[in-house]
Amino acid sequence: MKKHQHRFVEEYEDLVAFGYSREVDEKSLMVYLQKFSDDRHLKTIVPRMSDEEIQQVFELLSELMRRYLSDNEYHEHFLKDDDHPSP
């Protein structure tokens, strides 16, 4: 069974733009992130990134998860760890 999903980018049909409204910004960011994480795209761009750029992206994403996800959410949503005990 597949654990990862990228349905939003496939189903979203509204405006993709930044600076229009918070709602449109959030949905546009979701589209951009899902498009960015497409396997073909990542296989193209990651080898071209410098070591520093790779580290910067990793640190940004890690910091966002530390800031906005509980430990349980991190295991459930990011790691897809079904065996992680809930509090």
XYZ file of N, CA and C in Angstrom:
261
model
N 0.838 -1.190 0.000
C 0.000 0.000 0.000
C 0.881 1.251 0.000
N 0.568 2.184 -0.848
C 1.306 3.438 -0.919
C 1.031 4.280 0.314
N 2.085 4.893 0.855
C 1.923 5.737 2.032
C 1.913 7.221 1.684
N 2.533 7.599 0.568
C 2.628 9.013 0.208
C 1.580 9.373 -0.829
N 1.089 10.587 -0.732
C 0.046 11.062 -1.638
C 0.433 12.417 -2.215
N 0.037 12.635 -3.424
C 0.170 13.946 -4.064
C -1.104 14.251 -4.830
N -2.232 14.114 -4.174
C -3.519 14.316 -4.852
C -3.870 15.789 -5.024
N -3.471 16.610 -4.070
C -3.889 18.012 -4.117
C -3.511 18.663 -5.440
N -2.271 18.495 -5.857
C -1.797 19.119 -7.092
C -2.558 18.592 -8.309
N -3.029 17.373 -8.228
C -3.776 16.783 -9.343
C -5.225 17.252 -9.383
N -5.771 17.610 -8.224
C -7.193 17.947 -8.144
C -7.473 19.452 -8.057
N -6.514 20.234 -7.607
C -6.727 21.669 -7.412
C -6.816 22.365 -8.760
N -7.881 23.120 -8.959
C -8.106 23.771 -10.252
C -8.222 25.289 -10.148
N -8.027 25.832 -8.963
C -8.181 27.269 -8.774
C -6.864 28.007 -9.001
N -6.856 29.256 -8.629
C -5.733 30.162 -8.828
C -4.485 29.691 -8.104
N -3.348 29.732 -8.797
C -2.038 29.505 -8.188
C -1.287 30.822 -8.318
N -1.144 31.507 -7.183
C -0.485 32.810 -7.155
C -0.119 33.123 -5.712
N 0.801 34.021 -5.534
C 1.192 34.431 -4.189
C 0.914 35.917 -4.014
N 0.434 36.264 -2.815
C 0.139 37.650 -2.506
C -1.309 38.039 -2.749
N -2.117 37.107 -3.178
C -3.526 37.390 -3.464
C -4.345 37.344 -2.178
N -4.206 36.252 -1.428
C -4.863 36.094 -0.128
C -4.151 34.972 0.617
N -4.356 34.904 1.914
C -3.734 33.838 2.699
C -4.193 32.467 2.190
N -5.471 32.318 1.911
C -6.001 31.039 1.434
C -5.354 30.627 0.111
N -5.263 31.560 -0.834
C -4.645 31.251 -2.122
C -3.151 30.993 -1.939
N -2.494 31.753 -1.063
C -1.072 31.516 -0.783
C -0.840 30.102 -0.261
N -1.667 29.668 0.691
C -1.520 28.327 1.266
C -1.708 27.250 0.199
N -2.737 27.381 -0.597
C -3.011 26.381 -1.635
C -1.939 26.414 -2.723
N -1.461 27.600 -3.057
C -0.394 27.719 -4.057
C 0.893 27.085 -3.551
N 1.194 27.279 -2.281
C 2.382 26.657 -1.701
C 2.264 25.133 -1.747
N 1.086 24.626 -1.461
C 0.874 23.175 -1.530
C 1.108 22.670 -2.957
N 0.632 23.395 -3.941
C 0.850 23.012 -5.339
C 2.344 23.022 -5.652
N 3.034 24.103 -5.295
C 4.465 24.216 -5.570
C 5.256 23.097 -4.908
N 4.955 22.816 -3.641
C 5.701 21.782 -2.928
C 5.449 20.402 -3.525
N 4.219 20.122 -3.901
C 3.940 18.816 -4.501
C 4.587 18.699 -5.873
N 4.571 19.762 -6.653
C 5.234 19.729 -7.951
C 6.751 19.599 -7.758
N 7.293 20.297 -6.774
C 8.731 20.254 -6.514
C 9.173 18.848 -6.117
N 8.322 18.145 -5.362
C 8.709 16.830 -4.860
C 8.404 15.692 -5.844
N 7.968 16.015 -7.022
C 7.772 15.006 -8.056
C 9.103 14.282 -8.312
N 9.060 12.972 -8.412
C 10.283 12.179 -8.574
C 11.161 12.649 -9.733
N 10.553 12.861 -10.881
C 11.351 13.292 -12.053
C 12.010 14.636 -11.813
N 11.269 15.546 -11.211
C 11.832 16.862 -10.936
C 13.000 16.765 -9.964
N 12.815 16.002 -8.876
C 13.882 15.871 -7.889
C 15.126 15.218 -8.476
N 14.938 14.230 -9.326
C 16.088 13.574 -9.950
C 16.849 14.532 -10.863
N 16.168 15.547 -11.360
C 16.809 16.541 -12.217
C 17.518 17.616 -11.400
N 16.831 18.142 -10.387
C 17.360 19.319 -9.694
C 18.355 18.999 -8.575
N 18.125 17.937 -7.803
C 18.979 17.665 -6.641
C 20.448 17.473 -7.023
N 20.772 16.716 -8.055
C 22.188 16.576 -8.399
C 22.869 17.894 -8.801
N 22.097 18.866 -9.177
C 22.645 20.164 -9.590
C 22.837 21.117 -8.418
N 22.247 20.782 -7.282
C 22.326 21.654 -6.105
C 23.691 21.499 -5.438
N 24.163 22.611 -4.881
C 25.422 22.565 -4.142
C 25.190 21.890 -2.791
N 26.273 21.486 -2.141
C 26.167 20.910 -0.803
C 25.488 21.896 0.142
N 25.824 23.174 0.013
C 25.236 24.207 0.867
C 23.734 24.335 0.619
N 23.312 24.296 -0.637
C 21.884 24.387 -0.947
C 21.116 23.182 -0.394
N 21.686 22.009 -0.528
C 21.047 20.813 0.027
C 20.881 20.964 1.529
N 21.920 21.418 2.201
C 21.874 21.617 3.645
C 20.828 22.670 4.026
N 20.754 23.755 3.270
C 19.781 24.812 3.549
C 18.350 24.304 3.437
N 18.058 23.548 2.395
C 16.704 23.013 2.212
C 16.377 22.050 3.347
N 17.319 21.173 3.663
C 17.109 20.228 4.757
C 16.848 20.949 6.075
N 17.652 21.956 6.381
C 17.497 22.691 7.633
C 16.177 23.451 7.687
N 15.762 24.062 6.583
C 14.491 24.785 6.558
C 13.323 23.834 6.810
N 13.292 22.727 6.097
C 12.194 21.784 6.259
C 12.188 21.178 7.660
N 13.354 20.849 8.181
C 13.445 20.289 9.530
C 12.963 21.285 10.573
N 13.358 22.538 10.433
C 12.936 23.572 11.387
C 11.428 23.782 11.328
N 10.846 23.800 10.151
C 9.395 23.964 10.030
C 8.664 22.812 10.705
N 9.161 21.604 10.538
C 8.510 20.465 11.182
C 8.670 20.512 12.695
N 9.859 20.872 13.173
C 10.057 20.997 14.629
C 9.127 22.053 15.220
N 8.946 23.142 14.496
C 8.143 24.260 14.989
C 6.645 23.974 14.975
N 6.152 23.295 13.954
C 4.718 23.197 13.754
C 4.107 21.807 13.935
N 4.916 20.781 14.124
C 4.389 19.437 14.321
C 4.742 18.913 15.702
N 3.795 18.271 16.333
C 4.106 17.552 17.563
C 4.908 16.312 17.177
N 5.483 15.657 18.162
C 6.233 14.429 17.907
C 5.341 13.388 17.231
N 4.118 13.248 17.734
C 3.194 12.275 17.142
C 2.825 12.646 15.705
N 2.597 13.925 15.450
C 2.280 14.359 14.084
C 3.447 14.106 13.141
N 4.656 14.351 13.627
C 5.859 14.097 12.824
C 5.920 12.619 12.421
N 5.695 11.737 13.372
C 5.747 10.309 13.084
C 4.588 9.870 12.185
N 3.426 10.405 12.442
C 2.252 10.006 11.662
C 2.265 10.571 10.250
N 2.498 11.879 10.119
C 2.350 12.547 8.824
C 3.610 12.537 7.968
N 4.765 12.689 8.595
C 5.999 12.748 7.810
C 6.645 11.372 7.673
N 6.863 10.697 8.783
C 7.509 9.395 8.734
C 6.567 8.272 8.316
N 5.253 8.521 8.415
C 4.239 7.502 8.107
C 4.454 6.270 8.981
N 4.792 6.518 10.222
C 5.109 5.473 11.201
C 3.843 5.065 11.942
N 3.224 4.013 11.484
C 1.989 3.533 12.087
C 2.214 2.900 13.462
N 3.445 2.524 13.726
C 3.752 1.835 14.976
C 4.151 2.772 16.106
N 4.246 4.071 15.805
C 4.644 5.027 16.844
C 3.534 5.152 17.878
N 3.886 4.968 19.154
C 2.833 5.035 20.193
C 2.300 6.445 20.364
N 1.018 6.562 20.547
C 0.373 7.842 20.840
C 0.423 8.076 22.341
N 0.405 9.347 22.771
C 0.465 9.607 24.212
C -0.802 9.171 24.933
